[in-house]
mmCIF file with all atom_site columns, C-alpha atoms in Angstrom:
data_model
loop_
_atom_site.group_PDB
_atom_site.id
_atom_site.type_symbol
_atom_site.label_atom_id
_atom_site.label_alt_id
_atom_site.label_comp_id
_atom_site.label_asym_id
_atom_site.label_entity_id
_atom_site.label_seq_id
_atom_site.pdbx_PDB_ins_code
_atom_site.Cartn_x
_atom_site.Cartn_y
_atom_site.Cartn_z
_atom_site.occupancy
_atom_site.B_iso_or_equiv
_atom_site.pdbx_formal_charge
_atom_site.auth_seq_id
_atom_site.auth_comp_id
_atom_site.auth_asym_id
_atom_site.auth_atom_id
_atom_site.pdbx_PDB_model_num
ATOM 1   C CA . UNK D 1 1   ? 24.208 -10.289 1.962   1.00 66.00 ? 23  UNK D CA 1
ATOM 2   C CA . UNK D 1 2   ? 21.748 -13.169 1.748   1.00 72.00 ? 24  UNK D CA 1
ATOM 3   C CA . UNK D 1 3   ? 23.766 -15.548 -0.400  1.00 92.00 ? 25  UNK D CA 1
ATOM 4   C CA . UNK D 1 4   ? 21.585 -15.032 -3.459  1.00 96.00 ? 26  UNK D CA 1
ATOM 5   C CA . UNK D 1 5   ? 23.155 -12.996 -6.249  1.00 96.00 ? 27  UNK D CA 1
ATOM 6   C CA . UNK D 1 6   ? 21.328 -11.508 -9.195  1.00 97.00 ? 28  UNK D CA 1
ATOM 7   C CA . UNK D 1 7   ? 22.818 -9.970  -12.311 1.00 97.00 ? 29  UNK D CA 1
ATOM 8   C CA . UNK D 1 8   ? 22.487 -7.491  -13.793 1.00 97.00 ? 30  UNK D CA 1
ATOM 9   C CA . UNK D 1 9   ? 21.219 -5.035  -11.180 1.00 96.00 ? 31  UNK D CA 1
ATOM 10  C CA . UNK D 1 10  ? 19.742 -2.781  -13.830 1.00 97.00 ? 32  UNK D CA 1
ATOM 11  C CA . UNK D 1 11  ? 18.664 -3.534  -17.381 1.00 97.00 ? 33  UNK D CA 1
ATOM 12  C CA . UNK D 1 12  ? 17.157 -1.368  -20.071 1.00 96.00 ? 34  UNK D CA 1
ATOM 13  C CA . UNK D 1 13  ? 15.979 -3.188  -23.150 1.00 94.00 ? 35  UNK D CA 1
ATOM 14  C CA . UNK D 1 14  ? 13.969 -2.494  -26.252 1.00 93.00 ? 36  UNK D CA 1
ATOM 15  C CA . UNK D 1 15  ? 10.834 -4.411  -27.083 1.00 92.00 ? 37  UNK D CA 1
ATOM 16  C CA . UNK D 1 16  ? 12.602 -6.391  -29.794 1.00 90.00 ? 38  UNK D CA 1
ATOM 17  C CA . UNK D 1 17  ? 15.627 -7.326  -27.708 1.00 91.00 ? 39  UNK D CA 1
ATOM 18  C CA . UNK D 1 18  ? 16.457 -10.653 -26.125 1.00 95.00 ? 40  UNK D CA 1
ATOM 19  C CA . UNK D 1 19  ? 18.116 -10.621 -22.729 1.00 96.00 ? 41  UNK D CA 1
ATOM 20  C CA . UNK D 1 20  ? 18.533 -12.905 -19.750 1.00 97.00 ? 42  UNK D CA 1
ATOM 21  C CA . UNK D 1 21  ? 18.471 -12.392 -16.013 1.00 98.00 ? 43  UNK D CA 1
ATOM 22  C CA . UNK D 1 22  ? 20.728 -14.558 -13.912 1.00 98.00 ? 44  UNK D CA 1
ATOM 23  C CA . UNK D 1 23  ? 20.379 -15.762 -10.350 1.00 98.00 ? 45  UNK D CA 1
ATOM 24  C CA . UNK D 1 24  ? 22.917 -17.750 -8.380  1.00 97.00 ? 46  UNK D CA 1
ATOM 25  C CA . UNK D 1 25  ? 22.830 -19.250 -4.901  1.00 96.00 ? 47  UNK D CA 1
ATOM 26  C CA . UNK D 1 26  ? 25.420 -21.276 -3.058  1.00 89.00 ? 48  UNK D CA 1
ATOM 27  C CA . UNK D 1 27  ? 23.351 -21.952 0.023   1.00 94.00 ? 49  UNK D CA 1
ATOM 28  C CA . UNK D 1 28  ? 22.652 -25.553 -0.865  1.00 93.00 ? 50  UNK D CA 1
ATOM 29  C CA . UNK D 1 29  ? 18.985 -24.777 -1.348  1.00 94.00 ? 51  UNK D CA 1
ATOM 30  C CA . UNK D 1 30  ? 16.743 -27.008 -3.408  1.00 93.00 ? 52  UNK D CA 1
ATOM 31  C CA . UNK D 1 31  ? 14.090 -24.498 -4.455  1.00 93.00 ? 53  UNK D CA 1
ATOM 32  C CA . UNK D 1 32  ? 14.411 -21.326 -6.496  1.00 94.00 ? 54  UNK D CA 1
ATOM 33  C CA . UNK D 1 33  ? 11.851 -18.710 -7.445  1.00 94.00 ? 55  UNK D CA 1
ATOM 34  C CA . UNK D 1 34  ? 11.244 -15.771 -9.748  1.00 95.00 ? 56  UNK D CA 1
ATOM 35  C CA . UNK D 1 35  ? 9.031  -12.941 -8.513  1.00 94.00 ? 57  UNK D CA 1
ATOM 36  C CA . UNK D 1 36  ? 7.870  -9.783  -10.230 1.00 95.00 ? 58  UNK D CA 1
ATOM 37  C CA . UNK D 1 37  ? 7.443  -6.652  -8.130  1.00 94.00 ? 59  UNK D CA 1
ATOM 38  C CA . UNK D 1 38  ? 5.650  -3.734  -9.756  1.00 91.00 ? 60  UNK D CA 1
ATOM 39  C CA . UNK D 1 39  ? 4.852  -0.400  -8.189  1.00 83.00 ? 61  UNK D CA 1
ATOM 40  C CA . UNK D 1 40  ? 1.717  -0.509  -6.074  1.00 73.00 ? 62  UNK D CA 1
ATOM 41  C CA . UNK D 1 41  ? 1.111  -4.197  -6.776  1.00 80.00 ? 63  UNK D CA 1
ATOM 42  C CA . UNK D 1 42  ? 1.788  -7.192  -4.563  1.00 80.00 ? 64  UNK D CA 1
ATOM 43  C CA . UNK D 1 43  ? 4.654  -9.536  -5.182  1.00 89.00 ? 65  UNK D CA 1
ATOM 44  C CA . UNK D 1 44  ? 3.753  -11.823 -8.055  1.00 89.00 ? 66  UNK D CA 1
ATOM 45  C CA . UNK D 1 45  ? 5.160  -15.317 -8.016  1.00 90.00 ? 67  UNK D CA 1
ATOM 46  C CA . UNK D 1 46  ? 6.167  -16.215 -11.556 1.00 93.00 ? 68  UNK D CA 1
ATOM 47  C CA . UNK D 1 47  ? 7.970  -19.545 -11.424 1.00 93.00 ? 69  UNK D CA 1
ATOM 48  C CA . UNK D 1 48  ? 9.049  -22.119 -8.858  1.00 91.00 ? 70  UNK D CA 1
ATOM 49  C CA . UNK D 1 49  ? 11.725 -24.718 -9.350  1.00 92.00 ? 71  UNK D CA 1
ATOM 50  C CA . UNK D 1 50  ? 12.254 -27.547 -6.919  1.00 88.00 ? 72  UNK D CA 1
ATOM 51  C CA . UNK D 1 51  ? 15.238 -29.842 -7.463  1.00 85.00 ? 73  UNK D CA 1
ATOM 52  C CA . UNK D 1 52  ? 15.655 -28.295 -10.913 1.00 83.00 ? 74  UNK D CA 1
ATOM 53  C CA . UNK D 1 53  ? 12.123 -29.204 -11.939 1.00 84.00 ? 75  UNK D CA 1
ATOM 54  C CA . UNK D 1 54  ? 9.560  -26.496 -12.604 1.00 85.00 ? 76  UNK D CA 1
ATOM 55  C CA . UNK D 1 55  ? 6.725  -27.042 -10.159 1.00 81.00 ? 77  UNK D CA 1
ATOM 56  C CA . UNK D 1 56  ? 4.757  -23.877 -10.702 1.00 77.00 ? 78  UNK D CA 1
ATOM 57  C CA . UNK D 1 57  ? 4.091  -21.519 -13.565 1.00 75.00 ? 79  UNK D CA 1
ATOM 58  C CA . UNK D 1 58  ? 1.602  -18.850 -12.629 1.00 77.00 ? 80  UNK D CA 1
ATOM 59  C CA . UNK D 1 59  ? 0.098  -18.022 -16.014 1.00 85.00 ? 81  UNK D CA 1
ATOM 60  C CA . UNK D 1 60  ? 3.161  -16.094 -17.038 1.00 93.00 ? 82  UNK D CA 1
ATOM 61  C CA . UNK D 1 61  ? 3.289  -14.957 -20.687 1.00 93.00 ? 83  UNK D CA 1
ATOM 62  C CA . UNK D 1 62  ? 5.559  -17.013 -22.917 1.00 93.00 ? 84  UNK D CA 1
ATOM 63  C CA . UNK D 1 63  ? 7.795  -14.007 -23.514 1.00 95.00 ? 85  UNK D CA 1
ATOM 64  C CA . UNK D 1 64  ? 9.257  -14.954 -20.109 1.00 96.00 ? 86  UNK D CA 1
ATOM 65  C CA . UNK D 1 65  ? 11.119 -18.244 -20.253 1.00 95.00 ? 87  UNK D CA 1
ATOM 66  C CA . UNK D 1 66  ? 12.801 -19.684 -17.148 1.00 96.00 ? 88  UNK D CA 1
ATOM 67  C CA . UNK D 1 67  ? 15.705 -22.087 -17.116 1.00 96.00 ? 89  UNK D CA 1
ATOM 68  C CA . UNK D 1 68  ? 17.207 -23.979 -14.192 1.00 95.00 ? 90  UNK D CA 1
ATOM 69  C CA . UNK D 1 69  ? 20.305 -25.843 -15.401 1.00 94.00 ? 91  UNK D CA 1
ATOM 70  C CA . UNK D 1 70  ? 21.300 -26.912 -11.882 1.00 92.00 ? 92  UNK D CA 1
ATOM 71  C CA . UNK D 1 71  ? 20.256 -26.318 -8.318  1.00 90.00 ? 93  UNK D CA 1
ATOM 72  C CA . UNK D 1 72  ? 22.503 -23.268 -7.949  1.00 95.00 ? 94  UNK D CA 1
ATOM 73  C CA . UNK D 1 73  ? 21.488 -21.311 -11.019 1.00 97.00 ? 95  UNK D CA 1
ATOM 74  C CA . UNK D 1 74  ? 18.272 -19.890 -12.349 1.00 97.00 ? 96  UNK D CA 1
ATOM 75  C CA . UNK D 1 75  ? 17.761 -17.807 -15.463 1.00 98.00 ? 97  UNK D CA 1
ATOM 76  C CA . UNK D 1 76  ? 14.900 -15.786 -16.816 1.00 98.00 ? 98  UNK D CA 1
ATOM 77  C CA . UNK D 1 77  ? 15.095 -15.347 -20.572 1.00 97.00 ? 99  UNK D CA 1
ATOM 78  C CA . UNK D 1 78  ? 13.275 -12.326 -21.916 1.00 97.00 ? 100 UNK D CA 1
ATOM 79  C CA . UNK D 1 79  ? 12.146 -11.636 -25.466 1.00 94.00 ? 101 UNK D CA 1
ATOM 80  C CA . UNK D 1 80  ? 9.725  -9.239  -27.137 1.00 94.00 ? 102 UNK D CA 1
ATOM 81  C CA . UNK D 1 81  ? 8.736  -7.672  -23.840 1.00 95.00 ? 103 UNK D CA 1
ATOM 82  C CA . UNK D 1 82  ? 6.176  -4.919  -23.399 1.00 95.00 ? 104 UNK D CA 1
ATOM 83  C CA . UNK D 1 83  ? 6.579  -1.655  -21.474 1.00 94.00 ? 105 UNK D CA 1
ATOM 84  C CA . UNK D 1 84  ? 4.222  -2.991  -18.785 1.00 93.00 ? 106 UNK D CA 1
ATOM 85  C CA . UNK D 1 85  ? 6.805  -5.683  -18.067 1.00 96.00 ? 107 UNK D CA 1
ATOM 86  C CA . UNK D 1 86  ? 9.021  -3.021  -16.544 1.00 96.00 ? 108 UNK D CA 1
ATOM 87  C CA . UNK D 1 87  ? 9.424  -3.973  -12.888 1.00 96.00 ? 109 UNK D CA 1
ATOM 88  C CA . UNK D 1 88  ? 11.788 -5.267  -10.259 1.00 96.00 ? 110 UNK D CA 1
ATOM 89  C CA . UNK D 1 89  ? 12.473 -8.952  -10.792 1.00 97.00 ? 111 UNK D CA 1
ATOM 90  C CA . UNK D 1 90  ? 13.441 -10.788 -7.651  1.00 96.00 ? 112 UNK D CA 1
ATOM 91  C CA . UNK D 1 91  ? 15.027 -14.180 -7.388  1.00 96.00 ? 113 UNK D CA 1
ATOM 92  C CA . UNK D 1 92  ? 14.801 -16.204 -4.206  1.00 95.00 ? 114 UNK D CA 1
ATOM 93  C CA . UNK D 1 93  ? 15.846 -19.590 -2.926  1.00 94.00 ? 115 UNK D CA 1
ATOM 94  C CA . UNK D 1 94  ? 14.834 -21.785 -0.018  1.00 92.00 ? 116 UNK D CA 1
ATOM 95  C CA . UNK D 1 95  ? 15.809 -25.127 1.415   1.00 91.00 ? 117 UNK D CA 1
ATOM 96  C CA . UNK D 1 96  ? 12.460 -26.532 0.373   1.00 85.00 ? 118 UNK D CA 1
ATOM 97  C CA . UNK D 1 97  ? 9.108  -25.205 -0.755  1.00 80.00 ? 119 UNK D CA 1
ATOM 98  C CA . UNK D 1 98  ? 6.922  -26.101 2.187   1.00 77.00 ? 120 UNK D CA 1
ATOM 99  C CA . UNK D 1 99  ? 8.399  -24.876 5.433   1.00 78.00 ? 121 UNK D CA 1
ATOM 100 C CA . UNK D 1 100 ? 11.502 -22.763 5.124   1.00 84.00 ? 122 UNK D CA 1
ATOM 101 C CA . UNK D 1 101 ? 11.898 -19.092 4.509   1.00 88.00 ? 123 UNK D CA 1
ATOM 102 C CA . UNK D 1 102 ? 13.061 -17.708 1.220   1.00 91.00 ? 124 UNK D CA 1
ATOM 103 C CA . UNK D 1 103 ? 16.295 -15.777 0.798   1.00 93.00 ? 125 UNK D CA 1
ATOM 104 C CA . UNK D 1 104 ? 16.131 -13.054 -1.787  1.00 94.00 ? 126 UNK D CA 1
ATOM 105 C CA . UNK D 1 105 ? 18.585 -11.496 -4.171  1.00 95.00 ? 127 UNK D CA 1
ATOM 106 C CA . UNK D 1 106 ? 18.805 -7.742  -4.638  1.00 94.00 ? 128 UNK D CA 1
ATOM 107 C CA . UNK D 1 107 ? 16.717 -7.831  -7.758  1.00 95.00 ? 129 UNK D CA 1
ATOM 108 C CA . UNK D 1 108 ? 17.087 -6.655  -11.320 1.00 97.00 ? 130 UNK D CA 1
ATOM 109 C CA . UNK D 1 109 ? 15.397 -3.374  -12.141 1.00 96.00 ? 131 UNK D CA 1
ATOM 110 C CA . UNK D 1 110 ? 14.103 -3.903  -15.683 1.00 97.00 ? 132 UNK D CA 1
ATOM 111 C CA . UNK D 1 111 ? 12.957 -1.089  -17.912 1.00 96.00 ? 133 UNK D CA 1
ATOM 112 C CA . UNK D 1 112 ? 11.417 -1.901  -21.282 1.00 96.00 ? 134 UNK D CA 1
ATOM 113 C CA . UNK D 1 113 ? 11.483 0.970   -23.742 1.00 94.00 ? 135 UNK D CA 1
ATOM 114 C CA . UNK U 2 1   ? -8.418 -19.264 -0.758  1.00 76.00 ? 17  UNK U CA 1
ATOM 115 C CA . UNK U 2 2   ? -5.154 -18.788 1.066   1.00 83.00 ? 18  UNK U CA 1
ATOM 116 C CA . UNK U 2 3   ? -4.498 -15.094 1.434   1.00 90.00 ? 19  UNK U CA 1
ATOM 117 C CA . UNK U 2 4   ? -2.526 -12.595 3.474   1.00 95.00 ? 20  UNK U CA 1
ATOM 118 C CA . UNK U 2 5   ? -3.973 -9.180  4.299   1.00 96.00 ? 21  UNK U CA 1
ATOM 119 C CA . UNK U 2 6   ? -2.019 -6.204  5.499   1.00 96.00 ? 22  UNK U CA 1
ATOM 120 C CA . UNK U 2 7   ? -4.568 -3.516  6.213   1.00 96.00 ? 23  UNK U CA 1
ATOM 121 C CA . UNK U 2 8   ? -2.120 -0.630  6.677   1.00 96.00 ? 24  UNK U CA 1
ATOM 122 C CA . UNK U 2 9   ? -0.647 0.477   3.337   1.00 94.00 ? 25  UNK U CA 1
ATOM 123 C CA . UNK U 2 10  ? 1.501  3.130   4.977   1.00 96.00 ? 26  UNK U CA 1
ATOM 124 C CA . UNK U 2 11  ? 2.511  4.232   8.482   1.00 97.00 ? 27  UNK U CA 1
ATOM 125 C CA . UNK U 2 12  ? 4.737  6.850   10.033  1.00 97.00 ? 28  UNK U CA 1
ATOM 126 C CA . UNK U 2 13  ? 6.119  6.973   13.561  1.00 97.00 ? 29  UNK U CA 1
ATOM 127 C CA . UNK U 2 14  ? 8.697  9.001   15.404  1.00 97.00 ? 30  UNK U CA 1
ATOM 128 C CA . UNK U 2 15  ? 12.093 7.551   16.072  1.00 97.00 ? 31  UNK U CA 1
ATOM 129 C CA . UNK U 2 16  ? 12.286 5.587   19.356  1.00 97.00 ? 32  UNK U CA 1
ATOM 130 C CA . UNK U 2 17  ? 8.560  4.927   19.392  1.00 97.00 ? 33  UNK U CA 1
ATOM 131 C CA . UNK U 2 18  ? 6.980  1.490   19.246  1.00 98.00 ? 34  UNK U CA 1
ATOM 132 C CA . UNK U 2 19  ? 4.954  0.557   16.188  1.00 98.00 ? 35  UNK U CA 1
ATOM 133 C CA . UNK U 2 20  ? 2.782  -2.439  15.382  1.00 98.00 ? 36  UNK U CA 1
ATOM 134 C CA . UNK U 2 21  ? 2.116  -3.660  11.865  1.00 98.00 ? 37  UNK U CA 1
ATOM 135 C CA . UNK U 2 22  ? -0.940 -5.806  11.400  1.00 98.00 ? 38  UNK U CA 1
ATOM 136 C CA . UNK U 2 23  ? -1.336 -8.957  9.348   1.00 98.00 ? 39  UNK U CA 1
ATOM 137 C CA . UNK U 2 24  ? -4.152 -11.446 9.009   1.00 97.00 ? 40  UNK U CA 1
ATOM 138 C CA . UNK U 2 25  ? -4.250 -14.530 6.880   1.00 96.00 ? 41  UNK U CA 1
ATOM 139 C CA . UNK U 2 26  ? -6.657 -17.182 5.776   1.00 94.00 ? 42  UNK U CA 1
ATOM 140 C CA . UNK U 2 27  ? -6.009 -20.894 5.551   1.00 92.00 ? 43  UNK U CA 1
ATOM 141 C CA . UNK U 2 28  ? -7.630 -24.179 6.442   1.00 91.00 ? 44  UNK U CA 1
ATOM 142 C CA . UNK U 2 29  ? -4.271 -25.743 7.256   1.00 89.00 ? 45  UNK U CA 1
ATOM 143 C CA . UNK U 2 30  ? -3.396 -26.412 10.870  1.00 89.00 ? 46  UNK U CA 1
ATOM 144 C CA . UNK U 2 31  ? 0.357  -26.290 10.594  1.00 89.00 ? 47  UNK U CA 1
ATOM 145 C CA . UNK U 2 32  ? 2.174  -23.609 8.654   1.00 91.00 ? 48  UNK U CA 1
ATOM 146 C CA . UNK U 2 33  ? 4.981  -21.090 8.844   1.00 92.00 ? 49  UNK U CA 1
ATOM 147 C CA . UNK U 2 34  ? 4.736  -17.320 9.121   1.00 95.00 ? 50  UNK U CA 1
ATOM 148 C CA . UNK U 2 35  ? 7.279  -14.639 8.311   1.00 96.00 ? 51  UNK U CA 1
ATOM 149 C CA . UNK U 2 36  ? 7.876  -10.938 8.293   1.00 97.00 ? 52  UNK U CA 1
ATOM 150 C CA . UNK U 2 37  ? 10.187 -9.581  5.625   1.00 97.00 ? 53  UNK U CA 1
ATOM 151 C CA . UNK U 2 38  ? 11.682 -6.114  5.366   1.00 96.00 ? 54  UNK U CA 1
ATOM 152 C CA . UNK U 2 39  ? 12.511 -4.428  2.061   1.00 95.00 ? 55  UNK U CA 1
ATOM 153 C CA . UNK U 2 40  ? 14.497 -1.197  2.560   1.00 93.00 ? 56  UNK U CA 1
ATOM 154 C CA . UNK U 2 41  ? 15.116 1.283   -0.256  1.00 87.00 ? 57  UNK U CA 1
ATOM 155 C CA . UNK U 2 42  ? 18.112 -0.834  -1.262  1.00 82.00 ? 58  UNK U CA 1
ATOM 156 C CA . UNK U 2 43  ? 15.464 -3.367  -2.484  1.00 84.00 ? 59  UNK U CA 1
ATOM 157 C CA . UNK U 2 44  ? 16.953 -6.384  -0.722  1.00 88.00 ? 60  UNK U CA 1
ATOM 158 C CA . UNK U 2 45  ? 14.226 -8.447  0.918   1.00 92.00 ? 61  UNK U CA 1
ATOM 159 C CA . UNK U 2 46  ? 15.460 -9.488  4.338   1.00 93.00 ? 62  UNK U CA 1
ATOM 160 C CA . UNK U 2 47  ? 13.843 -11.938 6.724   1.00 94.00 ? 63  UNK U CA 1
ATOM 161 C CA . UNK U 2 48  ? 12.995 -10.206 9.987   1.00 97.00 ? 64  UNK U CA 1
ATOM 162 C CA . UNK U 2 49  ? 11.318 -12.926 11.985  1.00 97.00 ? 65  UNK U CA 1
ATOM 163 C CA . UNK U 2 50  ? 9.808  -16.382 11.634  1.00 95.00 ? 66  UNK U CA 1
ATOM 164 C CA . UNK U 2 51  ? 7.078  -18.220 13.550  1.00 95.00 ? 67  UNK U CA 1
ATOM 165 C CA . UNK U 2 52  ? 5.936  -21.827 13.386  1.00 93.00 ? 68  UNK U CA 1
ATOM 166 C CA . UNK U 2 53  ? 2.189  -22.137 13.839  1.00 92.00 ? 69  UNK U CA 1
ATOM 167 C CA . UNK U 2 54  ? 2.506  -25.120 16.142  1.00 91.00 ? 70  UNK U CA 1
ATOM 168 C CA . UNK U 2 55  ? 4.514  -23.064 18.627  1.00 90.00 ? 71  UNK U CA 1
ATOM 169 C CA . UNK U 2 56  ? 2.454  -21.042 21.072  1.00 87.00 ? 72  UNK U CA 1
ATOM 170 C CA . UNK U 2 57  ? 5.325  -18.863 22.172  1.00 93.00 ? 73  UNK U CA 1
ATOM 171 C CA . UNK U 2 58  ? 5.664  -15.647 20.206  1.00 96.00 ? 74  UNK U CA 1
ATOM 172 C CA . UNK U 2 59  ? 8.917  -15.263 18.333  1.00 96.00 ? 75  UNK U CA 1
ATOM 173 C CA . UNK U 2 60  ? 11.247 -12.401 19.207  1.00 96.00 ? 76  UNK U CA 1
ATOM 174 C CA . UNK U 2 61  ? 14.355 -11.083 17.509  1.00 95.00 ? 77  UNK U CA 1
ATOM 175 C CA . UNK U 2 62  ? 15.976 -8.196  19.340  1.00 96.00 ? 78  UNK U CA 1
ATOM 176 C CA . UNK U 2 63  ? 13.650 -5.193  18.882  1.00 97.00 ? 79  UNK U CA 1
ATOM 177 C CA . UNK U 2 64  ? 11.233 -7.186  16.738  1.00 98.00 ? 80  UNK U CA 1
ATOM 178 C CA . UNK U 2 65  ? 8.529  -9.386  18.174  1.00 98.00 ? 81  UNK U CA 1
ATOM 179 C CA . UNK U 2 66  ? 5.298  -10.876 16.957  1.00 98.00 ? 82  UNK U CA 1
ATOM 180 C CA . UNK U 2 67  ? 1.860  -11.309 18.431  1.00 97.00 ? 83  UNK U CA 1
ATOM 181 C CA . UNK U 2 68  ? 0.647  -14.569 16.971  1.00 97.00 ? 84  UNK U CA 1
ATOM 182 C CA . UNK U 2 69  ? -3.018 -15.328 17.545  1.00 96.00 ? 85  UNK U CA 1
ATOM 183 C CA . UNK U 2 70  ? -3.695 -18.604 15.782  1.00 95.00 ? 86  UNK U CA 1
ATOM 184 C CA . UNK U 2 71  ? -7.431 -18.734 16.408  1.00 95.00 ? 87  UNK U CA 1
ATOM 185 C CA . UNK U 2 72  ? -7.833 -15.231 15.053  1.00 96.00 ? 88  UNK U CA 1
ATOM 186 C CA . UNK U 2 73  ? -5.338 -15.917 12.232  1.00 96.00 ? 89  UNK U CA 1
ATOM 187 C CA . UNK U 2 74  ? -3.463 -12.811 13.163  1.00 97.00 ? 90  UNK U CA 1
ATOM 188 C CA . UNK U 2 75  ? 0.292  -12.252 13.026  1.00 97.00 ? 91  UNK U CA 1
ATOM 189 C CA . UNK U 2 76  ? 1.284  -8.701  13.909  1.00 98.00 ? 92  UNK U CA 1
ATOM 190 C CA . UNK U 2 77  ? 4.828  -7.353  14.087  1.00 98.00 ? 93  UNK U CA 1
ATOM 191 C CA . UNK U 2 78  ? 5.918  -5.036  16.875  1.00 98.00 ? 94  UNK U CA 1
ATOM 192 C CA . UNK U 2 79  ? 9.019  -2.904  16.462  1.00 98.00 ? 95  UNK U CA 1
ATOM 193 C CA . UNK U 2 80  ? 10.276 -1.422  19.712  1.00 98.00 ? 96  UNK U CA 1
ATOM 194 C CA . UNK U 2 81  ? 12.543 1.603   19.998  1.00 98.00 ? 97  UNK U CA 1
ATOM 195 C CA . UNK U 2 82  ? 12.210 2.221   16.273  1.00 98.00 ? 98  UNK U CA 1
ATOM 196 C CA . UNK U 2 83  ? 15.253 3.473   14.392  1.00 97.00 ? 99  UNK U CA 1
ATOM 197 C CA . UNK U 2 84  ? 15.692 5.411   11.173  1.00 97.00 ? 100 UNK U CA 1
ATOM 198 C CA . UNK U 2 85  ? 17.095 2.264   9.575   1.00 95.00 ? 101 UNK U CA 1
ATOM 199 C CA . UNK U 2 86  ? 13.758 0.541   10.117  1.00 97.00 ? 102 UNK U CA 1
ATOM 200 C CA . UNK U 2 87  ? 12.277 2.649   7.319   1.00 97.00 ? 103 UNK U CA 1
ATOM 201 C CA . UNK U 2 88  ? 11.214 0.085   4.715   1.00 97.00 ? 104 UNK U CA 1
ATOM 202 C CA . UNK U 2 89  ? 8.393  -1.898  3.204   1.00 96.00 ? 105 UNK U CA 1
ATOM 203 C CA . UNK U 2 90  ? 7.340  -4.737  5.469   1.00 97.00 ? 106 UNK U CA 1
ATOM 204 C CA . UNK U 2 91  ? 5.757  -7.855  4.035   1.00 97.00 ? 107 UNK U CA 1
ATOM 205 C CA . UNK U 2 92  ? 3.884  -10.465 5.982   1.00 97.00 ? 108 UNK U CA 1
ATOM 206 C CA . UNK U 2 93  ? 4.063  -13.944 4.469   1.00 95.00 ? 109 UNK U CA 1
ATOM 207 C CA . UNK U 2 94  ? 3.158  -17.520 5.234   1.00 91.00 ? 110 UNK U CA 1
ATOM 208 C CA . UNK U 2 95  ? 3.574  -21.020 3.873   1.00 89.00 ? 111 UNK U CA 1
ATOM 209 C CA . UNK U 2 96  ? 0.347  -22.986 4.273   1.00 84.00 ? 112 UNK U CA 1
ATOM 210 C CA . UNK U 2 97  ? 1.239  -25.867 1.971   1.00 79.00 ? 113 UNK U CA 1
ATOM 211 C CA . UNK U 2 98  ? 3.996  -25.737 -0.590  1.00 76.00 ? 114 UNK U CA 1
ATOM 212 C CA . UNK U 2 99  ? 4.495  -22.121 -1.508  1.00 80.00 ? 115 UNK U CA 1
ATOM 213 C CA . UNK U 2 100 ? 5.045  -18.839 0.267   1.00 87.00 ? 116 UNK U CA 1
ATOM 214 C CA . UNK U 2 101 ? 2.248  -16.275 0.025   1.00 89.00 ? 117 UNK U CA 1
ATOM 215 C CA . UNK U 2 102 ? 2.937  -12.581 0.556   1.00 92.00 ? 118 UNK U CA 1
ATOM 216 C CA . UNK U 2 103 ? 0.752  -9.699  1.635   1.00 94.00 ? 119 UNK U CA 1
ATOM 217 C CA . UNK U 2 104 ? 0.768  -6.398  -0.244  1.00 93.00 ? 120 UNK U CA 1
ATOM 218 C CA . UNK U 2 105 ? 3.074  -4.780  2.262   1.00 94.00 ? 121 UNK U CA 1
ATOM 219 C CA . UNK U 2 106 ? 3.082  -1.862  4.674   1.00 96.00 ? 122 UNK U CA 1
ATOM 220 C CA . UNK U 2 107 ? 5.353  1.073   3.973   1.00 95.00 ? 123 UNK U CA 1
ATOM 221 C CA . UNK U 2 108 ? 6.827  2.234   7.274   1.00 97.00 ? 124 UNK U CA 1
ATOM 222 C CA . UNK U 2 109 ? 8.473  5.617   7.707   1.00 97.00 ? 125 UNK U CA 1
ATOM 223 C CA . UNK U 2 110 ? 10.517 6.323   10.816  1.00 97.00 ? 126 UNK U CA 1
ATOM 224 C CA . UNK U 2 111 ? 10.672 10.079  11.335  1.00 97.00 ? 127 UNK U CA 1
ATOM 225 C CA . UNK U 2 112 ? 13.638 11.798  13.011  1.00 95.00 ? 128 UNK U CA 1
#
């Protein structure tokens, strides 16, 4: 248990659906991240939030929309996804973005049908 | 460019043996932080060990130790007395400036 909780653990959605992934941490961390992990590809950093402000957006398609309402919660809103978006989505948090390790949630396994 | 390279996509060793996973990185920064993460089949990414670049002493954590060669930009992980529970993907990572950069991972199989 790392202190970072992701829900749901598994999600199957159609290409016309709208769903959201949720991440929660109560570690007092100031930075939160979304990563995408596909088979046989390296971890892809999607978004970084520091003190609730988005500080990085790595050319992620607009069908992925992050939201950070407070320092403990991070959402990833999904709409009109493609089958190639099927992957493991990992949330992480860290005390800051420049020196401390990240703590990861267990991920949401997303399948787009 | 700031990159992390793990040259061994997959490895297998017998239980109780010692195994070393290699990692090299590229940065022009002088001070940074290095990590090894483990991702077992349960998918949870777990921090194994951490090293600050300004520290010359290699970090150790029970059966896990690193060989940090700053000049060579090398950060290998040694697992001693390997156990079946060590079977996982291992990711090398570092923070050169303000974000953590991961390698592609090494899949390690511990054989009974």
